[in-house]
Short mmCIF file of C-alpha atoms in Angstrom, two decimals:
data_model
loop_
_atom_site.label_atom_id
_atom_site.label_comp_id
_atom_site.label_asym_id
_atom_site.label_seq_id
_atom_site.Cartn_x
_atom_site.Cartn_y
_atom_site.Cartn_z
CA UNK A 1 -25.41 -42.44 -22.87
CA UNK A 2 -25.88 -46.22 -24.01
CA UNK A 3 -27.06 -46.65 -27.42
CA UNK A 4 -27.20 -50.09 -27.85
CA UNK A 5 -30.37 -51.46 -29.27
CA UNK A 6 -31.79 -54.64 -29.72
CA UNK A 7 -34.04 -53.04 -32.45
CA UNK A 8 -35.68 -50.09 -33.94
CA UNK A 9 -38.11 -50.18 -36.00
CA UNK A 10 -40.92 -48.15 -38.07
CA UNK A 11 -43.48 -49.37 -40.45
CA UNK A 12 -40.62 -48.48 -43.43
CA UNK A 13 -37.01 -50.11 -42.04
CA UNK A 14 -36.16 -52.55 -39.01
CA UNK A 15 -32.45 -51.80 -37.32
CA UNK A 16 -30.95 -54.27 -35.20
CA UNK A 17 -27.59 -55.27 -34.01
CA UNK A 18 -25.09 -56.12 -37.90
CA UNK A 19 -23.55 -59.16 -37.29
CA UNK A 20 -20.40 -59.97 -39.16
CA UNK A 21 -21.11 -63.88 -39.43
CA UNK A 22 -25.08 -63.20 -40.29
CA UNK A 23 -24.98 -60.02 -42.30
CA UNK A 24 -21.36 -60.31 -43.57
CA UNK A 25 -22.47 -62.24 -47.13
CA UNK A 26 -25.00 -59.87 -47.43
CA UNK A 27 -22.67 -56.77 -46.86
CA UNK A 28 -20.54 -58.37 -49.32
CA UNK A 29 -22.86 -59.27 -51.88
CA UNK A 30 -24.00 -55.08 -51.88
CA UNK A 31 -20.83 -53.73 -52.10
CA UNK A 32 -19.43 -55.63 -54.74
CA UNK A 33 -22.54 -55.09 -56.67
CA UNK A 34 -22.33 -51.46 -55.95
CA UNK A 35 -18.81 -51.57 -57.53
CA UNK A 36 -17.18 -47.87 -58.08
CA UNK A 37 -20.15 -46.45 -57.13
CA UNK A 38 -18.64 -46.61 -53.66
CA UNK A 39 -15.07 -45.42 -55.19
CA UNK A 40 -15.68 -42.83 -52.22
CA UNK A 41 -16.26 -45.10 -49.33
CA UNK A 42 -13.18 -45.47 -46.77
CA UNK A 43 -12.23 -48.59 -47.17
CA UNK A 44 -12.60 -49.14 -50.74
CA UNK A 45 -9.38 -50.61 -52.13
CA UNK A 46 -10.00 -53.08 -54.70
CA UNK A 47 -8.03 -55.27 -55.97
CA UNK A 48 -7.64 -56.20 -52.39
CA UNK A 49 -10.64 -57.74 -50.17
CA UNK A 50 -11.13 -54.13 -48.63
CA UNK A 51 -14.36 -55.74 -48.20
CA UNK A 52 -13.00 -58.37 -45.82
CA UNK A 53 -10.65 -55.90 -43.91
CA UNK A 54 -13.57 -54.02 -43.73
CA UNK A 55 -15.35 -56.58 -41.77
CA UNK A 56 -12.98 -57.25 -39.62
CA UNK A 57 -13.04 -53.77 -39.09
CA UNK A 58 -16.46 -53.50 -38.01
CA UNK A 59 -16.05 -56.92 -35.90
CA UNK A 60 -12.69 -55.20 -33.68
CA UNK A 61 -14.29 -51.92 -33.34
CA UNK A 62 -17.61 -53.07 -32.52
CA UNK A 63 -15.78 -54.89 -29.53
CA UNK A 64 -14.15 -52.40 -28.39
CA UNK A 65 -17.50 -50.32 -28.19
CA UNK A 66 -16.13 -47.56 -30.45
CA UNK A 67 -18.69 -48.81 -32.92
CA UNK A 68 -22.33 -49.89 -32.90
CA UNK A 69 -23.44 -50.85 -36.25
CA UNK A 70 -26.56 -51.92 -37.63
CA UNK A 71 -27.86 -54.16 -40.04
CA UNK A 72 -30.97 -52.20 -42.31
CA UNK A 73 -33.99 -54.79 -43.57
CA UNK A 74 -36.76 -53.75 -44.95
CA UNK A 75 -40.57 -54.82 -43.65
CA UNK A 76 -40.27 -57.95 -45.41
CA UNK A 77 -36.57 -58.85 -43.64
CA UNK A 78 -34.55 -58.38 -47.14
CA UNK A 79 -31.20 -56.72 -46.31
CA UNK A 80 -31.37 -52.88 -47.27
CA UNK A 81 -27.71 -52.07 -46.25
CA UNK A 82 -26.01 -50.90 -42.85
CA UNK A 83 -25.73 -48.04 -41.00
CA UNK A 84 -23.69 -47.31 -37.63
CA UNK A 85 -23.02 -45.13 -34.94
CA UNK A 86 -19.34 -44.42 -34.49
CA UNK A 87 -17.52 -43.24 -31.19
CA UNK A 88 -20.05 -42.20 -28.77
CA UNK A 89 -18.43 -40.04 -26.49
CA UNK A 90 -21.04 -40.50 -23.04
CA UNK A 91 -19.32 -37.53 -21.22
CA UNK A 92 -19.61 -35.09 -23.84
CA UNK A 93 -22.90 -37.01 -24.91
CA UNK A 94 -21.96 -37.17 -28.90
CA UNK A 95 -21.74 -39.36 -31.17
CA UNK A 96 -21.34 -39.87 -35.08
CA UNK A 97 -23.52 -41.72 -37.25
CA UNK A 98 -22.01 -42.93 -40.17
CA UNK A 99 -20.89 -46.11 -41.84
CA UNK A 100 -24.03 -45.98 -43.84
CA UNK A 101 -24.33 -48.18 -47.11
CA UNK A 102 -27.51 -49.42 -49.02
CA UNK A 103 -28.02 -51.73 -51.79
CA UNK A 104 -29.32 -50.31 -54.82
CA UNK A 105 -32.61 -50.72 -54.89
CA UNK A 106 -32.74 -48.80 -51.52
CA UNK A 107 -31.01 -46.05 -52.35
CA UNK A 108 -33.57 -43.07 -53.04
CA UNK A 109 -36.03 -44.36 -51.32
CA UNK A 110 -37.62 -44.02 -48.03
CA UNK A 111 -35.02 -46.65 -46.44
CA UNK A 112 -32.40 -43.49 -45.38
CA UNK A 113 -34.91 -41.00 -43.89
CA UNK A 114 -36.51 -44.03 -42.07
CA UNK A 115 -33.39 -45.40 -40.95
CA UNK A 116 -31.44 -42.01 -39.69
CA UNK A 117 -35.17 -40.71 -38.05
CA UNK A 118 -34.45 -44.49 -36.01
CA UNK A 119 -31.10 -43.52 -35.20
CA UNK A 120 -31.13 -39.53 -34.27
CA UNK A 121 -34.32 -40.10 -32.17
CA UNK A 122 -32.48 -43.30 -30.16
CA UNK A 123 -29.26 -41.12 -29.81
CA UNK A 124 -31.54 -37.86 -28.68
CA UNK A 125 -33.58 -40.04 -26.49
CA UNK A 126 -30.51 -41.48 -24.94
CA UNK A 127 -28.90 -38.09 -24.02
CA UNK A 128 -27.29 -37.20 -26.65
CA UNK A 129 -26.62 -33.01 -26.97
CA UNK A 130 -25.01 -33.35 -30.90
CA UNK A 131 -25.06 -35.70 -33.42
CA UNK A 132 -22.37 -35.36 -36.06
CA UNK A 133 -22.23 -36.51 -39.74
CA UNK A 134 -18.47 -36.86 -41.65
CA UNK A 135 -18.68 -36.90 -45.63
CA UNK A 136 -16.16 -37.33 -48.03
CA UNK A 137 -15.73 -34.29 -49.95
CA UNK A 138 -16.32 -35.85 -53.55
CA UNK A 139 -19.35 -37.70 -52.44
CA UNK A 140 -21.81 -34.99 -53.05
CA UNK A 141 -24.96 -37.52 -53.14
CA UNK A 142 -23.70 -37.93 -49.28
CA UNK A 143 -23.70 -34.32 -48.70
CA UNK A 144 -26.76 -33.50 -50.25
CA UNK A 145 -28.48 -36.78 -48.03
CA UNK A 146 -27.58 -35.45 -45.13
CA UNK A 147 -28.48 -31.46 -45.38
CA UNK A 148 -31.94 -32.94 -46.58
CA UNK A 149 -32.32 -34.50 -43.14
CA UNK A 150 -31.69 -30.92 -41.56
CA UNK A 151 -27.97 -31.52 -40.57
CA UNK A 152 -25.70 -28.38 -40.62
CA UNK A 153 -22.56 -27.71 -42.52
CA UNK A 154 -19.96 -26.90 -40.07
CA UNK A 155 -16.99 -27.10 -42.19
CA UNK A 156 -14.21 -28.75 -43.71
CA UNK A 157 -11.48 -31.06 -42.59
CA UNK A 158 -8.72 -30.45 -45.37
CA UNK A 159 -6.50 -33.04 -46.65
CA UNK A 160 -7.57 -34.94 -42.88
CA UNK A 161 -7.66 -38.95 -43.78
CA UNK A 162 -5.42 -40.90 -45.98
CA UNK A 163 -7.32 -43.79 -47.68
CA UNK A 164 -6.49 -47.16 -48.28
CA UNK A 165 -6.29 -46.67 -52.04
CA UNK A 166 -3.75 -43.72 -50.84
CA UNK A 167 -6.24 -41.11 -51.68
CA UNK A 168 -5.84 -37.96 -49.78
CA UNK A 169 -9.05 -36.99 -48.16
CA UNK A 170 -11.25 -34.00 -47.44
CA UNK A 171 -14.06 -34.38 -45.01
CA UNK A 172 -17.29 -32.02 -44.50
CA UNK A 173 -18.79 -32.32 -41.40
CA UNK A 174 -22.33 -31.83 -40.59
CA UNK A 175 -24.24 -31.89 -36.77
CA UNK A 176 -27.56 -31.50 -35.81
CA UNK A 177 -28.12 -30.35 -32.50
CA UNK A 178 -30.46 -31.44 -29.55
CA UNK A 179 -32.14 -28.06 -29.60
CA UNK A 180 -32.59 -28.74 -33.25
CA UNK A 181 -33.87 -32.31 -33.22
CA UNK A 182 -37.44 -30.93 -33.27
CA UNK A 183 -37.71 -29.13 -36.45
CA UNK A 184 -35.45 -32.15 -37.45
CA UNK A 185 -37.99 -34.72 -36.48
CA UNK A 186 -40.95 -32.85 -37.68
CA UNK A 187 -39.31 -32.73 -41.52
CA UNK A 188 -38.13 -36.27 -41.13
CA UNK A 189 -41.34 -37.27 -40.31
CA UNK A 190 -43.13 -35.03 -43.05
CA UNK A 191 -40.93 -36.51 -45.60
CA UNK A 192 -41.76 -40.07 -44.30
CA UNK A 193 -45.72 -39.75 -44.16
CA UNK A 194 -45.40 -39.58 -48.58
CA UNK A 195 -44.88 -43.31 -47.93
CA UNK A 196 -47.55 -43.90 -46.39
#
């Protein structure tokens, strides 16, 4: 189960490959603009440059292949945020997708239902038997994003991650199975055709 991509596209979003020296500034320039908006993302930690660590985050993990992240443009190349695929597992053929961050005029919008219908169809269509989705517990926009792509509430992870900040987390995680990508595709794709 490889699910590296040089690109995947749609007529809405283009994924390819983030790269820390090309889309780094960019990544940068969103988050801080974004500001507490994000105060649930992972690696938030201002005053620090969480930014930076996070970075060189992506940049380590990426090379060690427990990470395959991808930079989010819209049709006419503008930078519409990332999203990622975390720790593919190729013998029990799962994988998370996560990591996900868009500027601000992207969020709302088609960009997210475009960009996860790239992503769950490549990881499917690669072998995948479950696709999993982890959510901080206060970020119910999150939660609510991903049950309206058809993933399923498994549970919660109590008191499971400690943050940066020192914030004691609580994660929800979500799946959506292979036998379920179907239905899953067909209301991605209804959702999508409103676009077009």
């Amino acid at each position: 189960m490889d699910l590296r991509a040089g690109e995947l596209s749609d007529r809405h979003v283009t994924l390819v490959p983030f790269d820390v020296a090309r889309d780094g500034p960019a990544l940068r320039d969103m988050a801080e603009t974004l500001g507490e908006r994000i105060e649930t993302w992972p690696y938030y930690n201002p005053p620090s440059d969480w930014i930076g660590a996070w970075l060189a985050n992506i940049e380590a993990r990426t090379a060690d292949g427990k990470l395959i992240p991808f930079r989010v443009s819209l049709p006419d190349g503008r930078f519409a945020g990332i999203s990622t695929y975390l720790g593919p597992d190729a013998i029990s053929r799962n994988v998370e997708i996560g990591m996900t961050m868009y500027t601000k005029d992207a969020q709302g919008t088609e960009v997210n239902p475009a960009a996860k219908r790239l992503l769950l169809a490549h990881a499917f269509e690669c072998g995948a038997l479950r696709v999993q989705f982890n959510v901080d517990q206060r970020n119910t926009r999150s939660q609510a994003a991903v049950k309206k792509l058809g993933g399923v509430q498994e549970g919660v992870l109590r008191d499971n991650r400690v943050l940066p900040n020192g914030v004691l987390r609580s994660t929800v995680v979500f799946s959506i199975l292979a036998s379920e990508w179907p239905a899953v595709k067909a209301g991605l794709d209804a959702r999508l055709a409103v676009f077009e």
